[in-house]
GROMACS .gro file of C-alpha atoms in nm:
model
  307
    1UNK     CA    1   6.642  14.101  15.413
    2UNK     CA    2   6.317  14.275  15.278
    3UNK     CA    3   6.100  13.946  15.362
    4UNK     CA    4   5.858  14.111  15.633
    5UNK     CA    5   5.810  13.921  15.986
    6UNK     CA    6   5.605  13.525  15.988
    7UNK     CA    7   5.211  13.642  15.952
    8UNK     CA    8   5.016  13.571  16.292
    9UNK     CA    9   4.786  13.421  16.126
   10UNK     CA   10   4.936  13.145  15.875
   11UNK     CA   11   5.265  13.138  16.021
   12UNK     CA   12   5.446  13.228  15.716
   13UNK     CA   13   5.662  13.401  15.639
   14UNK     CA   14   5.682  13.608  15.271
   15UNK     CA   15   5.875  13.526  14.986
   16UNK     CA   16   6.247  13.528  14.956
   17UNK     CA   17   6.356  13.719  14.723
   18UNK     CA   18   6.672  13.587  14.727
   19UNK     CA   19   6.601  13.294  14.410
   20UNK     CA   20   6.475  13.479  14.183
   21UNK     CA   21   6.793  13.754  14.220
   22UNK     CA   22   7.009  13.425  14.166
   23UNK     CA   23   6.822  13.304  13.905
   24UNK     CA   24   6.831  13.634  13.723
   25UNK     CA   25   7.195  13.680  13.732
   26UNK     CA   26   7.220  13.331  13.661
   27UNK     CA   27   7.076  13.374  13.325
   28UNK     CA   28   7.249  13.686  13.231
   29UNK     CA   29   7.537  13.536  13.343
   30UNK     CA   30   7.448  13.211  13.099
   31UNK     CA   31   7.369  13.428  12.813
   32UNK     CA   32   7.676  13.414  12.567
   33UNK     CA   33   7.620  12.988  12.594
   34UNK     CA   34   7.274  13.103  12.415
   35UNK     CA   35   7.443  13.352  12.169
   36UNK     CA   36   7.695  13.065  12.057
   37UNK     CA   37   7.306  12.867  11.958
   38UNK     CA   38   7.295  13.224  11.712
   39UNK     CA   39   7.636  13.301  11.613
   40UNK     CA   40   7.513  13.239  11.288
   41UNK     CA   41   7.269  13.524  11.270
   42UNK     CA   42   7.416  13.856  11.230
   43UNK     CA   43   7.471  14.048  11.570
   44UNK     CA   44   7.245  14.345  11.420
   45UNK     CA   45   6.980  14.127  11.304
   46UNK     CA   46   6.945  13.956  11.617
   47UNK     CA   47   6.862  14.224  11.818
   48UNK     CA   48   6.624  14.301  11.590
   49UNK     CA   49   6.416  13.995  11.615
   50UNK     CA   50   6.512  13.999  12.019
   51UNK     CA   51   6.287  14.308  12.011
   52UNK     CA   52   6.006  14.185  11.755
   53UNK     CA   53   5.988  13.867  11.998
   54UNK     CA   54   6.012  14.010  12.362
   55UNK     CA   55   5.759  14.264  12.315
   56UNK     CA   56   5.508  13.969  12.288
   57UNK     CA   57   5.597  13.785  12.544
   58UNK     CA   58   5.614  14.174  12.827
   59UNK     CA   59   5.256  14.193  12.668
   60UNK     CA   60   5.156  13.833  12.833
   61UNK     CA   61   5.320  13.897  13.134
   62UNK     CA   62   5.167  14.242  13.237
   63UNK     CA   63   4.834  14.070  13.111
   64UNK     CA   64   4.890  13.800  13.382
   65UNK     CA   65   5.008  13.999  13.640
   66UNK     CA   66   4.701  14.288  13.567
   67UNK     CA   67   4.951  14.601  13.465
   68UNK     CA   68   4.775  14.685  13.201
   69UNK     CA   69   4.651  14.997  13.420
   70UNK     CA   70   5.027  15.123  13.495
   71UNK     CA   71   5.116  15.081  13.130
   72UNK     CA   72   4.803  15.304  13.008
   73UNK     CA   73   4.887  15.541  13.304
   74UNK     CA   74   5.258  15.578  13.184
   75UNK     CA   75   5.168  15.594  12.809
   76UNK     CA   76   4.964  15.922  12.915
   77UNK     CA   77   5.260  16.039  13.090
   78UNK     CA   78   5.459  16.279  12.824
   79UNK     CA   79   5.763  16.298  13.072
   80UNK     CA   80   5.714  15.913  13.160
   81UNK     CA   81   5.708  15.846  12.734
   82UNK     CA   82   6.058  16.103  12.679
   83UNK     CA   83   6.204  15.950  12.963
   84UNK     CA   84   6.138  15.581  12.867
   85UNK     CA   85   6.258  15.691  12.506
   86UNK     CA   86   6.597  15.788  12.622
   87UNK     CA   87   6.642  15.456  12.804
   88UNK     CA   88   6.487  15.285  12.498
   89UNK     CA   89   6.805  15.413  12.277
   90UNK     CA   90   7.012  15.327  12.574
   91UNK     CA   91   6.877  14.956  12.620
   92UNK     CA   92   6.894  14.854  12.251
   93UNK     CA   93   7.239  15.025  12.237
   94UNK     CA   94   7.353  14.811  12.529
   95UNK     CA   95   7.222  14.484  12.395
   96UNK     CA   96   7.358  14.541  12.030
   97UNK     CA   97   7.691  14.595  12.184
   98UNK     CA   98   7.681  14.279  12.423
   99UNK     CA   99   7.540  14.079  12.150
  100UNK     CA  100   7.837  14.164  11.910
  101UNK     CA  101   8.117  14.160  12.140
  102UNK     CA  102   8.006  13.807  12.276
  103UNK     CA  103   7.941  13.722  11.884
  104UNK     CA  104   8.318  13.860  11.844
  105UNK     CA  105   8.487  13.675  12.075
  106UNK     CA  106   8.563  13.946  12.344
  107UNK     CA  107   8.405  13.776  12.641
  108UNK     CA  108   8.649  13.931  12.901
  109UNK     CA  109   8.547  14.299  12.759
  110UNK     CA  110   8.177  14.202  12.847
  111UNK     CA  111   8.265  14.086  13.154
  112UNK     CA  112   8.475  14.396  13.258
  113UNK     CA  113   8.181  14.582  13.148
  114UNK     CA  114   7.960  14.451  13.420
  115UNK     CA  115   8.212  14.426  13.689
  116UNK     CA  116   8.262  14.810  13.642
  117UNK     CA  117   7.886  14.917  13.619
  118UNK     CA  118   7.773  14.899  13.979
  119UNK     CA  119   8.119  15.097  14.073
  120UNK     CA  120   7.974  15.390  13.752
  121UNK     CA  121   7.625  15.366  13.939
  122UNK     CA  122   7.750  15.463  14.244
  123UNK     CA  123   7.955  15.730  14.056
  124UNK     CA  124   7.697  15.882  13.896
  125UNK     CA  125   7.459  15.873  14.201
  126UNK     CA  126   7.705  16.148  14.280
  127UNK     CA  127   7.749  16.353  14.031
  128UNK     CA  128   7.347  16.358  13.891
  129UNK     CA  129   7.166  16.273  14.189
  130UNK     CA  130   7.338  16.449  14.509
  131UNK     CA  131   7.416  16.125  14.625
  132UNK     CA  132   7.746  16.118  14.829
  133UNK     CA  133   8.070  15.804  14.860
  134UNK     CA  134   8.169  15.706  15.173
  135UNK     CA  135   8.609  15.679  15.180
  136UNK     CA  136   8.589  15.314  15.083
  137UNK     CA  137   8.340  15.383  14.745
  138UNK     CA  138   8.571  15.630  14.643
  139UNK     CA  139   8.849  15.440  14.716
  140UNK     CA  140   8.657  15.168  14.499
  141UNK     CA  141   8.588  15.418  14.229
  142UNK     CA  142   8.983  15.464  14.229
  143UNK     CA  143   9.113  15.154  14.171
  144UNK     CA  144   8.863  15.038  13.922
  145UNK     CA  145   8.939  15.380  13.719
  146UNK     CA  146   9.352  15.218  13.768
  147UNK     CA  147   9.178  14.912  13.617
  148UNK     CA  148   9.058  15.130  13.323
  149UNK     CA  149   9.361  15.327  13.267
  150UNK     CA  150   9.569  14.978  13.238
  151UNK     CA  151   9.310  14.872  12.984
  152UNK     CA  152   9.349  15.201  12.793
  153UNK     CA  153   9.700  15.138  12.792
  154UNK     CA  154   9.764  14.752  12.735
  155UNK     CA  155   9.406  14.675  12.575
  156UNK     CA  156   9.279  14.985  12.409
  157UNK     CA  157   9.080  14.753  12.140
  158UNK     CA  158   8.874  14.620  12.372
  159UNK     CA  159   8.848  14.905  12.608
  160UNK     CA  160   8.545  15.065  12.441
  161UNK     CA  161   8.378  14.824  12.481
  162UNK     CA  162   8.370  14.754  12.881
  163UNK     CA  163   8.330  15.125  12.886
  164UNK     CA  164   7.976  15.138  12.647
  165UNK     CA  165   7.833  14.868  12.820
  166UNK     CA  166   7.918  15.001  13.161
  167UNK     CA  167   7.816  15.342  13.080
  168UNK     CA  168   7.496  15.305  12.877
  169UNK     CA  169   7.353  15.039  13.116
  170UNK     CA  170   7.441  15.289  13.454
  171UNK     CA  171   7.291  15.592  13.268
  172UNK     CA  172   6.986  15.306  13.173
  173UNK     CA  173   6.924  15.275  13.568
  174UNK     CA  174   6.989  15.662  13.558
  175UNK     CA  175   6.695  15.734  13.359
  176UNK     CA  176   6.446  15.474  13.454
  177UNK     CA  177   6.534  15.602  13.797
  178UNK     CA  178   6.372  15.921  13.702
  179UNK     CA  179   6.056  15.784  13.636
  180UNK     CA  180   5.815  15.589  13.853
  181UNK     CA  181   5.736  15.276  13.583
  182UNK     CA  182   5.804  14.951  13.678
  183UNK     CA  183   6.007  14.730  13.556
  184UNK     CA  184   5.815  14.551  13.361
  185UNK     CA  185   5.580  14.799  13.225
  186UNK     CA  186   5.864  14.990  13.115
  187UNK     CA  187   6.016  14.725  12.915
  188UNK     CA  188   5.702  14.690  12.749
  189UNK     CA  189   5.698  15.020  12.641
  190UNK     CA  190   6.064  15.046  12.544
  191UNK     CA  191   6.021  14.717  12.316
  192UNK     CA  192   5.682  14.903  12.151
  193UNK     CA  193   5.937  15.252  12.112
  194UNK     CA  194   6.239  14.975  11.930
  195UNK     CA  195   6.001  14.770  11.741
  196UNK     CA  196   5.974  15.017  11.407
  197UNK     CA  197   6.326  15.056  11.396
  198UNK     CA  198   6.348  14.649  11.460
  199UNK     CA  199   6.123  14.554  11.212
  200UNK     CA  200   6.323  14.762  10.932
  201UNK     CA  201   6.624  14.605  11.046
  202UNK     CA  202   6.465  14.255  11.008
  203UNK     CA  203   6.269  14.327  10.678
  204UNK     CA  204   6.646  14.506  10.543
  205UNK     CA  205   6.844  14.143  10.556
  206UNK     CA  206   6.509  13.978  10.495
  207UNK     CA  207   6.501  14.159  10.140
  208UNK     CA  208   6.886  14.105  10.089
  209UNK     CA  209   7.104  13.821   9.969
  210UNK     CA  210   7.148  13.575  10.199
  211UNK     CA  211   6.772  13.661  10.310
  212UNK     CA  212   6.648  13.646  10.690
  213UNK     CA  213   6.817  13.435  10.905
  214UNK     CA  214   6.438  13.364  11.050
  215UNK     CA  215   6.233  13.112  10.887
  216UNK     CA  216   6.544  12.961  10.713
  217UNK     CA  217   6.609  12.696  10.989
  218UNK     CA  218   6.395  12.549  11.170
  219UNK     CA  219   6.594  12.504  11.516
  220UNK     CA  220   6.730  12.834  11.465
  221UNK     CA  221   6.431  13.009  11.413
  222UNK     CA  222   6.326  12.845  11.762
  223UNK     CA  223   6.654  13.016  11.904
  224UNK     CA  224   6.558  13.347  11.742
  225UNK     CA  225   6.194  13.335  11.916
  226UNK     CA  226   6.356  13.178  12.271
  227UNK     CA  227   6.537  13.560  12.272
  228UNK     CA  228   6.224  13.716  12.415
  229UNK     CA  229   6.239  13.476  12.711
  230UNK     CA  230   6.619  13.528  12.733
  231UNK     CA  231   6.540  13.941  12.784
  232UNK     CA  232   6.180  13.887  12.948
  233UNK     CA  233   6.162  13.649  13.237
  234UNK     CA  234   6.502  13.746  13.383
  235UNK     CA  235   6.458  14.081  13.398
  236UNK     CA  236   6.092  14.023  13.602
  237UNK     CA  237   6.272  13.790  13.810
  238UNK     CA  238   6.499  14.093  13.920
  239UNK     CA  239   6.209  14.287  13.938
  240UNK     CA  240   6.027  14.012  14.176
  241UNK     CA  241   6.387  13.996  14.388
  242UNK     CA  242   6.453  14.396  14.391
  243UNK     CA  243   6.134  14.430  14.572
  244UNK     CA  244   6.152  14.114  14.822
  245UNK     CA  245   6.513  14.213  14.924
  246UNK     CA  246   6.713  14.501  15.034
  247UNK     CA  247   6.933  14.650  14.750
  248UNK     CA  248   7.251  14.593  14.956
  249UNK     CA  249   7.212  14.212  14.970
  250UNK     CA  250   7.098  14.235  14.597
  251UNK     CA  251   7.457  14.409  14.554
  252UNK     CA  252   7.635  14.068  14.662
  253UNK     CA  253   7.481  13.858  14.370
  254UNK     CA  254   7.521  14.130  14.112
  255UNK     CA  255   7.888  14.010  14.051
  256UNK     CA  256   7.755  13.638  13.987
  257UNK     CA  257   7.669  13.718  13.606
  258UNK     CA  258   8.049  13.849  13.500
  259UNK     CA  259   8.206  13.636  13.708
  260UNK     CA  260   8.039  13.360  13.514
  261UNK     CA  261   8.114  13.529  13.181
  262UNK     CA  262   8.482  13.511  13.288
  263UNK     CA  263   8.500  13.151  13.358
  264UNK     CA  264   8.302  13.131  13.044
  265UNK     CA  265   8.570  13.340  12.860
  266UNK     CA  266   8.833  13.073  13.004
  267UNK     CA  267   8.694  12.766  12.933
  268UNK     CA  268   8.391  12.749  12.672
  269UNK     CA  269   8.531  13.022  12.472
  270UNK     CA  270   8.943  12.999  12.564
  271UNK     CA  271   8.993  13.378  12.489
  272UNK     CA  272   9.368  13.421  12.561
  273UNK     CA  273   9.401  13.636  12.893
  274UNK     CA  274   9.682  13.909  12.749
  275UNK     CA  275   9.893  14.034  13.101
  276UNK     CA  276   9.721  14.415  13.067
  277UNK     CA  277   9.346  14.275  13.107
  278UNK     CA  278   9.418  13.981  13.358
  279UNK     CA  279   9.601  14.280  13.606
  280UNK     CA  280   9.279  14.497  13.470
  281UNK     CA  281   9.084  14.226  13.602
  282UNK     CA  282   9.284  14.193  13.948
  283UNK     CA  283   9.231  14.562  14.009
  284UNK     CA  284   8.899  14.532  13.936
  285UNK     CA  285   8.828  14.235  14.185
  286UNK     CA  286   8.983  14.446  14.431
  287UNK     CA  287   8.753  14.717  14.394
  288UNK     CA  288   8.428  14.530  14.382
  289UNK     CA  289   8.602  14.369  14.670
  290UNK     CA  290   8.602  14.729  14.866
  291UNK     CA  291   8.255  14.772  14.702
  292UNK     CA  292   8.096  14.515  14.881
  293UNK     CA  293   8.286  14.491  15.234
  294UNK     CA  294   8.125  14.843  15.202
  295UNK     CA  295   7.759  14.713  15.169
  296UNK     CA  296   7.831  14.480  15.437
  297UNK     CA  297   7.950  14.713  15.649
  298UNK     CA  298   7.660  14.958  15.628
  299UNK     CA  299   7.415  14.711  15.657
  300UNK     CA  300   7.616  14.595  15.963
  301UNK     CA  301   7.596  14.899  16.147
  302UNK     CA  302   7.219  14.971  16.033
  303UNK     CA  303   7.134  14.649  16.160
  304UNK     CA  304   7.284  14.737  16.482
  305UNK     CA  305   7.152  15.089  16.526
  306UNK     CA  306   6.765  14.914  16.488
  307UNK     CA  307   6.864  14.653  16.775
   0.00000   0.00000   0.00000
């Protein structure tokens, strides 16, 4: 763990950031429960108003937590601004994607999605970053691209979309890693860069026939608003745990939020599991299973080399 030795002086020790990293996957991992409340809204529109309304409630939060000084500092950055407009387009991307598979019924895809992301981190850590696999990551990397491959062949509908959300939220963390903003800061900033863009989207069904799905309903214009705490406060709850705990430990919990999108997919949503995705699935396990005897490992032998 990150936590730092009990202070001398009120016998203490720091925070644990080991809560709010469950809580944060917990949420994610909750999420399509919330997108059943807006099925009703269009997938596009939503993530729309999702922008209008978390950009509020970042604005609140760095006001509370006084990071108003690293969000001027990074709006005066012109490399900080290109590099948090990249991972803008990548962000909203990601979450209009998620939102309208979930909306679509194909749960599993979502959850493939994630599984494979932390596998395509560690895979592009190596090919943009100089970052090099141990036997077992590559091994990993293997069997989850077997995983793929059986999808392409048995579930090629779907397959696209495990592979966008994978790949635009690995080369999200591949950007943002580029630039020293924090989290929250940055998500400020990337809701301020999507909110022209969300607004026209928002004003374009408002002026059409049916008319905006926001205002219409009272209870589901509640559930409209309630998505800028569904993107806001889990995402500083990972930032509060990513800085409390080492990243290897943070690894472990990762897999919570699609392995509770797959029992989701099972039981609130009963998606039939075709053969080709439940073997994509197995394969999968197995790799994350490598994955993380991997972490464990390391952190094993580091652990033992500062005894």
């Amino acid at each position: 763990m990150a936590a730092s030795a009990p202070s001398s002086s009120t016998g203490q020790s720091a925070p644990s950031g080991l809560a709010p990293a469950i809580g944060a996957y917990l949420i994610w991992g909750f999420l399509p429960l919330y997108l059943l409340l807006v099925k009703a809204v269009p997938p596009f529109e939503f993530v729309g108003w999702r922008i209008i309304w978390t950009l509020p409630l970042c604005l609140v939060i760095v006001a509370v937590r006084r990071q108003f000084p690293e969000l001027v500092a990074a709006l005066k950055s012109p490399r900080a601004l290109l590099a948090l407009l990249a991972s803008a387009m990548l962000i909203g991307t990601n979450w209009f994607i998620y939102v309208w598979a979930i909306m679509e019924g194909q749960v599993y895809a979502t959850s493939i999605g994630y599984y494979l992301n932390p596998l395509i981190n560690v895979l592009l850590g190596t090919l943009f970053l100089g970052e090099k696999l141990s036997r077992r990551q590559w091994l990993a990397v293997g069997v989850a691209g077997l995983a793929v491959v059986l999808l392409a062949a048995g579930a090629l509908t779907s397959l696209w979309i495990s592979l966008s959300l994978a790949f635009s939220f690995a080369f999200y963390g591949l950007v943002r890693k580029q630039v020293s903003v924090g989290s929250l800061p940055g998500l400020t900033i990337e809701s301020a860069i999507l909110l022209l863009p969300a607004s026209a989207v928002a004003l374009w069904y408002a002026s059409g026939p049916q008319g905006s799905s926001f205002g219409q309903d009272t209870f589901l214009s509640l559930a409209i608003v309630f998505s800028g705490v569904a993107t806001a406060v889990p995402l500083l709850m990972f930032a509060l745990a990513a800085r409390r705990m080492d990243y290897s430990t943070l690894g472990f919990i990762q897999y919570l939020a699609p392995t509770i999108v797959f029992i989701l997919g099972l039981t609130v949503f009963r998606q039939p599991l075709e053969p080709a995705k439940l073997l994509s699935f197995v394969l999968i396990w197995i790799a994350v299973g490598i994955f993380v005897y991997d972490l464990w490992a390391k952190r094993r032998s580091s652990r033992k080399a500062a005894a």
